[in-house]
Short mmCIF file of C-alpha atoms in Angstrom, two decimals:
data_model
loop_
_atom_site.label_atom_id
_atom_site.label_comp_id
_atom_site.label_asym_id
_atom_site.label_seq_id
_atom_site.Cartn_x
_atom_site.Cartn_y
_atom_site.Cartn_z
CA UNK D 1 -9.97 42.56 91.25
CA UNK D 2 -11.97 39.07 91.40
CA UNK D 3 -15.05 37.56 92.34
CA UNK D 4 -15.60 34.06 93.96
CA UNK D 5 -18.00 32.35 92.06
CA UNK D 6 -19.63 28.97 93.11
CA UNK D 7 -17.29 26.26 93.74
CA UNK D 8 -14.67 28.57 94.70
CA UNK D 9 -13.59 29.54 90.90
CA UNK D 10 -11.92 32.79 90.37
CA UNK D 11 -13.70 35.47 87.89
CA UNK D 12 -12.11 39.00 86.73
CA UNK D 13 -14.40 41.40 88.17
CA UNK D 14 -16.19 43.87 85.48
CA UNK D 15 -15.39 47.63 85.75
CA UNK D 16 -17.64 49.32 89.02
CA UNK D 17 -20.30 51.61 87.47
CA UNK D 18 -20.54 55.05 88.84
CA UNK D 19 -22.98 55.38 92.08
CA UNK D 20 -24.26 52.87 94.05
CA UNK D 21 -25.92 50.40 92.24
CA UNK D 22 -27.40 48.53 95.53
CA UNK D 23 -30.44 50.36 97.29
CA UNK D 24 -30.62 53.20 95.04
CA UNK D 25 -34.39 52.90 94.95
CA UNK D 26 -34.72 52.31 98.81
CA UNK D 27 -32.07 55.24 99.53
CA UNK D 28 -34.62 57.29 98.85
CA UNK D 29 -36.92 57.17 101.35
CA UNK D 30 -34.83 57.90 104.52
CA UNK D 31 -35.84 58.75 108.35
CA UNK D 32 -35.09 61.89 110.20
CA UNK D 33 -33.51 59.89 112.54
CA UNK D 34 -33.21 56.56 113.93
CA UNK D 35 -34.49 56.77 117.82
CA UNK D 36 -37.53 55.03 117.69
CA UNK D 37 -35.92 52.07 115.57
CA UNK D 38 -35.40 48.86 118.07
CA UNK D 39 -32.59 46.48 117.30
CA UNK D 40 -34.71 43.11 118.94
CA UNK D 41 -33.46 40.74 115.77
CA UNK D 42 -37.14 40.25 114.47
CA UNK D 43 -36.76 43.78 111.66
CA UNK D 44 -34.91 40.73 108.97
CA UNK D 45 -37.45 37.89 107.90
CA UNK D 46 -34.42 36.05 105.84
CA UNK D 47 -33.16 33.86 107.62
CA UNK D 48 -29.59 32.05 108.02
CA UNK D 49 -30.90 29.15 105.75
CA UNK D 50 -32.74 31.45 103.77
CA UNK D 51 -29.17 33.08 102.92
CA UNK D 52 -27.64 29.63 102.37
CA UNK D 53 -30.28 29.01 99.99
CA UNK D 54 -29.59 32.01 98.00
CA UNK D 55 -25.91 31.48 97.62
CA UNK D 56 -26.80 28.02 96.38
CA UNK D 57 -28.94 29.03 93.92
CA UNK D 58 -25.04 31.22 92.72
CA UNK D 59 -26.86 34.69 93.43
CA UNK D 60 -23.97 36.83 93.32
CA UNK D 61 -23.05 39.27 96.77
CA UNK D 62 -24.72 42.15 95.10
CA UNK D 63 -28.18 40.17 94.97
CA UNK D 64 -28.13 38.78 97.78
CA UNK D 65 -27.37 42.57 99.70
CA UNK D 66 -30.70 43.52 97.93
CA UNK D 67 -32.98 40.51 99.06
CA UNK D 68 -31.52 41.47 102.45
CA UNK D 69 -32.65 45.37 102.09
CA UNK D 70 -36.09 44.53 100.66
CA UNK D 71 -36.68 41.87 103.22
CA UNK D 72 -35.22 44.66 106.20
CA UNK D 73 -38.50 46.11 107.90
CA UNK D 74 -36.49 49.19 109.08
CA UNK D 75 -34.39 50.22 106.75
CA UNK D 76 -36.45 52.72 105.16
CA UNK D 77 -37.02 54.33 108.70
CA UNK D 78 -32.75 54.79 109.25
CA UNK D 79 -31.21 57.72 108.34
CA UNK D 80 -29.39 57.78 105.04
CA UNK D 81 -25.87 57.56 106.81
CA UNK D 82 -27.17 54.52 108.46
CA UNK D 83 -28.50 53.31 105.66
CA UNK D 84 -25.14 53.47 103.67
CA UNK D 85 -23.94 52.03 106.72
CA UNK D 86 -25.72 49.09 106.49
CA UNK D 87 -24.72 48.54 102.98
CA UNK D 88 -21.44 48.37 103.40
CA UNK D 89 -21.57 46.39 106.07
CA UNK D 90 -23.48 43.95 104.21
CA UNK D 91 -21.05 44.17 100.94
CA UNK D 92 -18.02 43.22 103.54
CA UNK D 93 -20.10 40.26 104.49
CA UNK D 94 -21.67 38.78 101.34
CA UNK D 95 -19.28 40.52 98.22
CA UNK D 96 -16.40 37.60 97.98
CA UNK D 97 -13.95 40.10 96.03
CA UNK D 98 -10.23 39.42 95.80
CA UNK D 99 -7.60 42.31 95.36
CA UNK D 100 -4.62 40.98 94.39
CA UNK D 101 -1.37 43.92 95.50
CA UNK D 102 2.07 43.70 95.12
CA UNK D 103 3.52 43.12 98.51
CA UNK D 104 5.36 46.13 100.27
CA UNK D 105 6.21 46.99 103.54
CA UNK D 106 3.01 48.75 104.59
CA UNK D 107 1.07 45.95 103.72
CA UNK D 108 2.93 43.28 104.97
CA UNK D 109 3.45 45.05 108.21
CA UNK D 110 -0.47 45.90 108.07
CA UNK D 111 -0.82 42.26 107.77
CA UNK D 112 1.21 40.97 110.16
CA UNK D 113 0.29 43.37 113.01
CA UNK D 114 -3.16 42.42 112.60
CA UNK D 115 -3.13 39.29 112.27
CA UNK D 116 -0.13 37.69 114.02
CA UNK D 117 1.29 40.50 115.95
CA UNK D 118 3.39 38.30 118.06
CA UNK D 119 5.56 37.03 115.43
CA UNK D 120 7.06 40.68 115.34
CA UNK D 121 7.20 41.36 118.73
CA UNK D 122 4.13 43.90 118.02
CA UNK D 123 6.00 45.94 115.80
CA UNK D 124 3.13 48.36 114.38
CA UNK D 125 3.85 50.21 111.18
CA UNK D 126 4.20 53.43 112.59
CA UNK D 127 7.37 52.39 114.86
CA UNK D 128 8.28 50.71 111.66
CA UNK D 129 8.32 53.80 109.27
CA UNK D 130 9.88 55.83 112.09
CA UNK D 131 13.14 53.32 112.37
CA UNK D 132 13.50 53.40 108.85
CA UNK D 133 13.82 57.11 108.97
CA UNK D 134 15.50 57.45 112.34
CA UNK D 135 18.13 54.63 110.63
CA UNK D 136 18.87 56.89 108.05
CA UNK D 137 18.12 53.67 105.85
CA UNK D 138 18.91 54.39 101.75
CA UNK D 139 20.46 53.07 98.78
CA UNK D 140 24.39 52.50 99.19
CA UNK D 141 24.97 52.05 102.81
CA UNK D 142 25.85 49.62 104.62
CA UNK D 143 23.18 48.53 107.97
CA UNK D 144 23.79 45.78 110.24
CA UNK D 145 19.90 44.50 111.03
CA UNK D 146 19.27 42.23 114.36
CA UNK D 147 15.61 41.28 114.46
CA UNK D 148 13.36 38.49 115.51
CA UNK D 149 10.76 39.70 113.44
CA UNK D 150 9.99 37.12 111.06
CA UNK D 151 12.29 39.36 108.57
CA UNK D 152 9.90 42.22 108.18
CA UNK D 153 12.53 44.39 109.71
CA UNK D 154 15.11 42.79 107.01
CA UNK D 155 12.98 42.85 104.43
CA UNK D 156 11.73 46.61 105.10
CA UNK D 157 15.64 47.66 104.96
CA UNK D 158 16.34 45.88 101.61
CA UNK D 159 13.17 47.34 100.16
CA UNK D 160 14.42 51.24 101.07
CA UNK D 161 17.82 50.09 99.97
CA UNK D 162 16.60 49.00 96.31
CA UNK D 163 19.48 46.10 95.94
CA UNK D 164 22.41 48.63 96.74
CA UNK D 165 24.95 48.85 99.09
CA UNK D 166 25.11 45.51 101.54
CA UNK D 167 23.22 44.29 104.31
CA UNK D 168 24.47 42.37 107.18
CA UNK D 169 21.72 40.57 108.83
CA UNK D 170 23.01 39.15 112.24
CA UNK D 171 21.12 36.06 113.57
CA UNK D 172 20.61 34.02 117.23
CA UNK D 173 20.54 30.29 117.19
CA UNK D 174 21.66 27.83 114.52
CA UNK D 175 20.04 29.68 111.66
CA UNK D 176 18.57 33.21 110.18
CA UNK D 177 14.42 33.58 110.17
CA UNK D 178 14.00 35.16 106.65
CA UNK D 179 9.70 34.29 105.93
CA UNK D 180 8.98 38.00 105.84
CA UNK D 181 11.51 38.89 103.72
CA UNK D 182 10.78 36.24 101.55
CA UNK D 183 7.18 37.51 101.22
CA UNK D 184 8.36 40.98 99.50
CA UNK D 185 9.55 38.93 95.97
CA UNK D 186 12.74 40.75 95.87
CA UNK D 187 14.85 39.72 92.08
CA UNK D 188 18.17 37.88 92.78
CA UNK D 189 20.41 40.84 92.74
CA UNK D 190 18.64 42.47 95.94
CA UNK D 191 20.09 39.05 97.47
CA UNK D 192 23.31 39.18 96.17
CA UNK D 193 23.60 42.10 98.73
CA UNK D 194 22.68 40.19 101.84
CA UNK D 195 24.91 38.61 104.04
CA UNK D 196 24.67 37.18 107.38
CA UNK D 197 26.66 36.44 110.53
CA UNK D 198 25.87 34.09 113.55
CA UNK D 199 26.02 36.53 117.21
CA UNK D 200 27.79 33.22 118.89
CA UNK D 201 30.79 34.45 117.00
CA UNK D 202 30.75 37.98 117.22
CA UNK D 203 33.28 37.69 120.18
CA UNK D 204 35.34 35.99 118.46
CA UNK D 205 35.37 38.44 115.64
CA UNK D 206 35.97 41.04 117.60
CA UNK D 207 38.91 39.42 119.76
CA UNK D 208 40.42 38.96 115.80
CA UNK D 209 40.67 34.61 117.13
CA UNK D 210 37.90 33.81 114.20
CA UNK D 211 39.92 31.71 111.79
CA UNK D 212 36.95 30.26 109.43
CA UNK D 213 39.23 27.76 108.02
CA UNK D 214 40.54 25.74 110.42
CA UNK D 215 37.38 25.53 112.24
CA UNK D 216 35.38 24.50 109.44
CA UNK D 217 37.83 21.80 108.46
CA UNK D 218 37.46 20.35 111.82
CA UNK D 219 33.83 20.60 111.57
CA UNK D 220 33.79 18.82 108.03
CA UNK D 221 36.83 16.52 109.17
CA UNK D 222 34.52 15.66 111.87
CA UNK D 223 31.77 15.22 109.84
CA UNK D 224 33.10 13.06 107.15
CA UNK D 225 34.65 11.45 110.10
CA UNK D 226 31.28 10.43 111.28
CA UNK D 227 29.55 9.79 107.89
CA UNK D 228 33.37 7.29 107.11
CA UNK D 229 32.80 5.45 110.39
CA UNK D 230 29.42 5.10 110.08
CA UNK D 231 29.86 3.64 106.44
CA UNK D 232 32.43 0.82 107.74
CA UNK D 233 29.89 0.36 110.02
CA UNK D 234 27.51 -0.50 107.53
CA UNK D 235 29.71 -2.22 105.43
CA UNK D 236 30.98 -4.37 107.73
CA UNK D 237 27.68 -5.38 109.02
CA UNK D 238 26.89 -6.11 105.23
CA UNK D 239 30.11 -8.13 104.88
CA UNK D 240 28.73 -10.33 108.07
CA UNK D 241 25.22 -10.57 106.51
CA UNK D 242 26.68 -11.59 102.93
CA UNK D 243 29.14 -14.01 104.21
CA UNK D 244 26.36 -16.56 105.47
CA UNK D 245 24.23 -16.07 102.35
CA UNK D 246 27.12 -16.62 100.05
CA UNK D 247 27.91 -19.75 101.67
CA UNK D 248 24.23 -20.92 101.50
CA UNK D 249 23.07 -18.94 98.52
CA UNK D 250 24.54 -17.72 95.45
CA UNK D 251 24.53 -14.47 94.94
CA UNK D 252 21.34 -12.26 93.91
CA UNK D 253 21.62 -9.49 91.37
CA UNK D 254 19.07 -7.61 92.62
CA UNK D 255 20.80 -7.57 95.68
CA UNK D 256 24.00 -6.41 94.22
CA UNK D 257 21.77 -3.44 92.04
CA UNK D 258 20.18 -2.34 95.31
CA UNK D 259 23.95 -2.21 97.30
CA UNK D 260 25.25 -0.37 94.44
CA UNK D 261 22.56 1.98 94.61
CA UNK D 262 22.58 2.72 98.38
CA UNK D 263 26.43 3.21 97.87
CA UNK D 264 25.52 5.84 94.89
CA UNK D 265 23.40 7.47 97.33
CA UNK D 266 25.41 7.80 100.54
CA UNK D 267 28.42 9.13 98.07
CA UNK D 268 25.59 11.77 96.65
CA UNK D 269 24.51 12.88 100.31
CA UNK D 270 28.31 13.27 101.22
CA UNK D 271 29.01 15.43 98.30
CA UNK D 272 25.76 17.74 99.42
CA UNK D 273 27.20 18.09 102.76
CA UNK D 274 30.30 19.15 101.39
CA UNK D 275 28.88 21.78 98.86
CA UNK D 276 26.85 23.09 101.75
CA UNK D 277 29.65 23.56 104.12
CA UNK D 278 31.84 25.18 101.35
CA UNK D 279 28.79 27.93 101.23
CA UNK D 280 28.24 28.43 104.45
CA UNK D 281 31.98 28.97 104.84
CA UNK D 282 31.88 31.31 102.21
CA UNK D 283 28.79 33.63 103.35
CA UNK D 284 30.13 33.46 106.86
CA UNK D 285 33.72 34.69 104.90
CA UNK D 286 32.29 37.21 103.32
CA UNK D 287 29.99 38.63 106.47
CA UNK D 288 32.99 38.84 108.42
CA UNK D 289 35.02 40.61 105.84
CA UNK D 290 32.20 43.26 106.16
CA UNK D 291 32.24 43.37 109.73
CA UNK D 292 36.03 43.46 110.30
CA UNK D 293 36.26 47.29 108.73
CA UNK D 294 33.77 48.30 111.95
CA UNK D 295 32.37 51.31 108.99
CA UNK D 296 28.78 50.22 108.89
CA UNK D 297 26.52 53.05 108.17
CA UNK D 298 23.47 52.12 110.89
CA UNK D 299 22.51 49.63 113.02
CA UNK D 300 19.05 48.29 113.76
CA UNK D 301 17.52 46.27 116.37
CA UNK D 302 14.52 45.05 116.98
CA UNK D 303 14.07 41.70 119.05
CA UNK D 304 12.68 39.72 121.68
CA UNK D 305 15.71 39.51 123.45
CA UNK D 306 17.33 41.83 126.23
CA UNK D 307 18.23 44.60 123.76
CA UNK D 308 21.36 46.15 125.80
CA UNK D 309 24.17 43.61 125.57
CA UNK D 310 23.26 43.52 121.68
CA UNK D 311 23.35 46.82 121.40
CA UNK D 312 26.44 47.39 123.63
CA UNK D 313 28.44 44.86 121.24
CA UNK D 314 26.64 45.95 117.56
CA UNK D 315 27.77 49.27 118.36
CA UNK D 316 31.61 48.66 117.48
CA UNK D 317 30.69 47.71 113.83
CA UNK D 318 29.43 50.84 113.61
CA UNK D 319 31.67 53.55 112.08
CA UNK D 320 31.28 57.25 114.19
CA UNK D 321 28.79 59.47 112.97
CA UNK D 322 26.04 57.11 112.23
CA UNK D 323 23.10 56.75 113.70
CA UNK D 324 21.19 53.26 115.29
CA UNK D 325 17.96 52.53 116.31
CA UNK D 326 16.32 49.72 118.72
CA UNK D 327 12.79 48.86 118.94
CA UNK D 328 11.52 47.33 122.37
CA UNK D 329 8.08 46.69 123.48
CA UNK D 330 8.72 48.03 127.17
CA UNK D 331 10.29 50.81 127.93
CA UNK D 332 12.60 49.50 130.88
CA UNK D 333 14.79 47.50 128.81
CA UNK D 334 15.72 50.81 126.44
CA UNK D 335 16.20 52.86 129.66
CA UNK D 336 19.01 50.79 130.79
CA UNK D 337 20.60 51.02 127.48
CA UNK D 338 20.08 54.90 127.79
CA UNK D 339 21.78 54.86 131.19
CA UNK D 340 24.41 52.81 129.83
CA UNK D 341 25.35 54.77 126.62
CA UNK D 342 25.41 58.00 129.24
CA UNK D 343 28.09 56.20 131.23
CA UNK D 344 30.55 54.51 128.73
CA UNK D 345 30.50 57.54 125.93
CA UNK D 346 30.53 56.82 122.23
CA UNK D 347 26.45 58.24 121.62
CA UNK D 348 25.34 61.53 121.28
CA UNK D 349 21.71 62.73 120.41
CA UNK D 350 19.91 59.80 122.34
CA UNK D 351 16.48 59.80 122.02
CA UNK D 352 13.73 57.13 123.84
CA UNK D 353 10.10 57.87 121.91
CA UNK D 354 6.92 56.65 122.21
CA UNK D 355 5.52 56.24 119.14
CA UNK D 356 1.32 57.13 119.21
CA UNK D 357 -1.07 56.17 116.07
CA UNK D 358 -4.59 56.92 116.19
CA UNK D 359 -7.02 56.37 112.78
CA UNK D 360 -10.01 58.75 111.96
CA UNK D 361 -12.82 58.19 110.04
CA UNK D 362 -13.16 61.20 107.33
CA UNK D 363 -16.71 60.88 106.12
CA UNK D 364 -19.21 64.09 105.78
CA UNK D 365 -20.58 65.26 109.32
CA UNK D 366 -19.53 62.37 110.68
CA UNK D 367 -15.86 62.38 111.48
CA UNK D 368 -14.47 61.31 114.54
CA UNK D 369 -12.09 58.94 116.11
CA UNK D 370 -12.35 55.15 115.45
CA UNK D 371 -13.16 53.41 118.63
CA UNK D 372 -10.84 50.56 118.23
CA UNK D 373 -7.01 51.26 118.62
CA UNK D 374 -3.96 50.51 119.01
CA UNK D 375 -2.92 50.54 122.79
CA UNK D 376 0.88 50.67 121.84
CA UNK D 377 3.02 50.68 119.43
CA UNK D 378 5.96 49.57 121.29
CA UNK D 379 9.34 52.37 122.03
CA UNK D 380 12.37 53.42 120.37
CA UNK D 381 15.94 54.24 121.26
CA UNK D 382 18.11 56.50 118.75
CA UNK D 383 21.02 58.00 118.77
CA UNK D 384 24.47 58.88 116.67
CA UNK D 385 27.62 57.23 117.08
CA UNK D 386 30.54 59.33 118.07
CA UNK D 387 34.42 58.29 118.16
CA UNK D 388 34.97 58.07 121.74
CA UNK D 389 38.86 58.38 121.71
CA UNK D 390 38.75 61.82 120.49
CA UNK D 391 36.42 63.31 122.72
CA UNK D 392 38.12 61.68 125.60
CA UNK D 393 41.48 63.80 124.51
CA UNK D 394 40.06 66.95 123.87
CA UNK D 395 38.73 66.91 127.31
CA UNK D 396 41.77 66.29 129.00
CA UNK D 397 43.39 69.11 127.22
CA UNK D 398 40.82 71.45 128.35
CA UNK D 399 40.86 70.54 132.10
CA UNK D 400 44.60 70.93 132.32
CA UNK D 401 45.09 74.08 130.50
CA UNK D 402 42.58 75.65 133.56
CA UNK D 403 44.84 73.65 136.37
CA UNK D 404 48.23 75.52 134.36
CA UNK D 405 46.99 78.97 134.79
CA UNK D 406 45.70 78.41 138.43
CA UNK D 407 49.43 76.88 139.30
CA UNK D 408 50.91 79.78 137.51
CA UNK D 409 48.33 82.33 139.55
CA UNK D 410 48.95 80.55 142.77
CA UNK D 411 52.96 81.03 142.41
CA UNK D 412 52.71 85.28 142.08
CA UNK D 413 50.48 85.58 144.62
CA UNK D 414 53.05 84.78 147.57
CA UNK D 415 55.18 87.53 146.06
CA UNK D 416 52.49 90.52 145.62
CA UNK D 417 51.50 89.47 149.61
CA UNK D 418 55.36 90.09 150.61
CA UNK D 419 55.38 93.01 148.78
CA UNK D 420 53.44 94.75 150.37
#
């Protein structure tokens, strides 16, 4: 822990000292109760510039919380809860102390739900813990992870993985959003397991017409194309410029360094793009060779977008007997995929929760609900993958085996009714 000094200078904080050092001698004296105390703003004679005055001076948060009690006309009147109260209020306010935590995915989550909840679609860390467990999420599988969560989602996963098995993290648009996961500080080998794959091509994939090759040679040929046509370009506009001033003036060697050197750097950029294409070819290679065997171990969504097409086409990827989880912020959107997964077969055990959080404070005769909450944390959709050719057979053999019997039945009874 730290302490801000003046100028904004970090200082190791000393070891706390057993009991509370601040208003010891004041916490003493304490009301019965605190009805005849009026809050009018006249019981503190400090004032805002007195404060400002103090913290010039480099009186630490401690001192100033004591001018502030001894200059308090009715704090000896509260009630010792109040007054404790007031202490701590006052600490929070004035004590500039810095905690510094290695990042996990309760704090992060903590973080980013109260601060910027709409960067992960209000994801509170409840729901969060919940689709981690309802995921089945552990070391050695392998979990395909939609989110447009900032990568908390993606970086929660890796975390409860611990850098084994694989992780294929499937992205919209022209790139994957990875600043929460970034935030955890995961060592190289956790990223040696990640892999991603763009969702414009997961038709493709899944039609088998992906051929990575050929299309990224005709995305480099068409590159290098451009980047050739725009250097004749160039040079022949240079050519044109030259010819005049060769004629007129004799050539300038600092003209010829400077060429040279804008040559040397349009070679270098070309090379770049060409390394960078090679390893994006690569990592979209490699995601695809994990996504052909469809024997991922869980699936896990969590996004802005219109969860049931997603889900509807993530879902073949997955091998049967595994489960998958999505996280929406309404509940209509999961209902549909609900009603969908009842029609077409292939889930079994589906589940849509509503996941409820509400903090207590735990304090002697004085526990009780905190009045600020949460008003949501958002729903869930789980369920477990099931091979959908097989259960298709079995019931056809079970409703003709009834229709056999009832043929056979309906043949002998002509006979008995002759009989007699």
């Amino acid at each position: 822990m730290f302490e801000i000094e003046a100028g904004g200078s970090l200082k190791l904080k000393a070891a706390k000292r057993t009991g509370n050092s601040v208003g010891n001698e004041e916490s003493k004296e304490a009301g019965q109760d605190n009805r005849h105390i009026v809050d009018d703003g006249r019981s503190q004679k400090l004032t805002r510039d007195d404060i400002e005055t103090l913290k010039e001076q480099g009186l630490k948060g401690q001192e100033i919380v004591q001018q502030l009690i001894d200059n308090s006309t009715t704090f000896k009147d509260k009630t010792e809860f109040a007054q404790e109260k007031y202490i701590k209020k006052k600490k929070k306010k004035y004590e500039s102390d810095v905690t510094v935590l290695k990042p996990s995915t309760r704090l992060l989550a903590m973080m980013y739900h109260g601060r910027e909840p709409g960067k992960i679609c209000h994801l509170r860390y409840d729901t969060l813990a919940q689709m981690l467990t309802l995921g089945n999420i552990h070391a050695g599988s392998k979990i395909i992870v939609f989110e447009t969560c900032a990568g908390l989602v993606l970086g929660s996963v890796m975390e409860r993985m611990g850098g084994y098995g694989s992780v294929i993290q499937m992205y919209p648009g022209g790139g994957p959003t990875r600043a929460g996961m970034e935030s955890f500080g995961f060592p190289s080998h956790f990223h040696d397991t990640l892999h991603e794959f763009p969702m414009c091509k997961v038709n493709a994939l899944l039609a088998g017409t992906l051929e990575l090759s050929e299309k990224d040679v005709d995305s480099q040929a068409s590159g290098n194309g451009q980047s050739d046509s725009s250097q004749e370009t160039l040079g022949v506009l240079e050519e044109k410029s030259s010819k005049p001033q060769s004629m007129e003036v004799s050539t300038d060697p600092e003209e010829e360094t400077k060429r040279a050197e804008r040559e040397r750097l349009r070679e270098q950029r070309a090379q770049e793009k060409k390394v960078k294409m090679e390893e994006k070819r690569k990592k979209l290679a490699s995601a695809a060779a994990q996504l052909e065997g469809r024997n991922a171990d869980g699936l896990v969504i969590a996004s802005r977008f219109h969860p049931c097409p997603v889900l509807l086409g993530m879902l073949k990827f997955v091998a049967p007997s595994r489960p998958f989880v999505v996280y929406s912020q309404y509940r209509e959107p999961l209902i549909e995929c609900y009603t969908k997964l009842r029609e077409q077969g292939g889930a079994i055990s589906l589940r849509l929760t509503d996941s409820w959080l509400r903090h207590y404070q735990v304090l002697p005769n004085r526990t009780h609900p905190m009045l600020l909450m949460s008003g949501g944390g958002g729903y869930l959709l789980s369920g477990m993958t099931v091979a959908a050719g097989t259960s298709k057979s079995k019931n056809q053999q079970k409703s003709e085996e009834p229709a056999a019997k009832r043929q056979k039945l309906d043949e002998i009874s002509p006979s008995f009714g002759s009989a007699t």
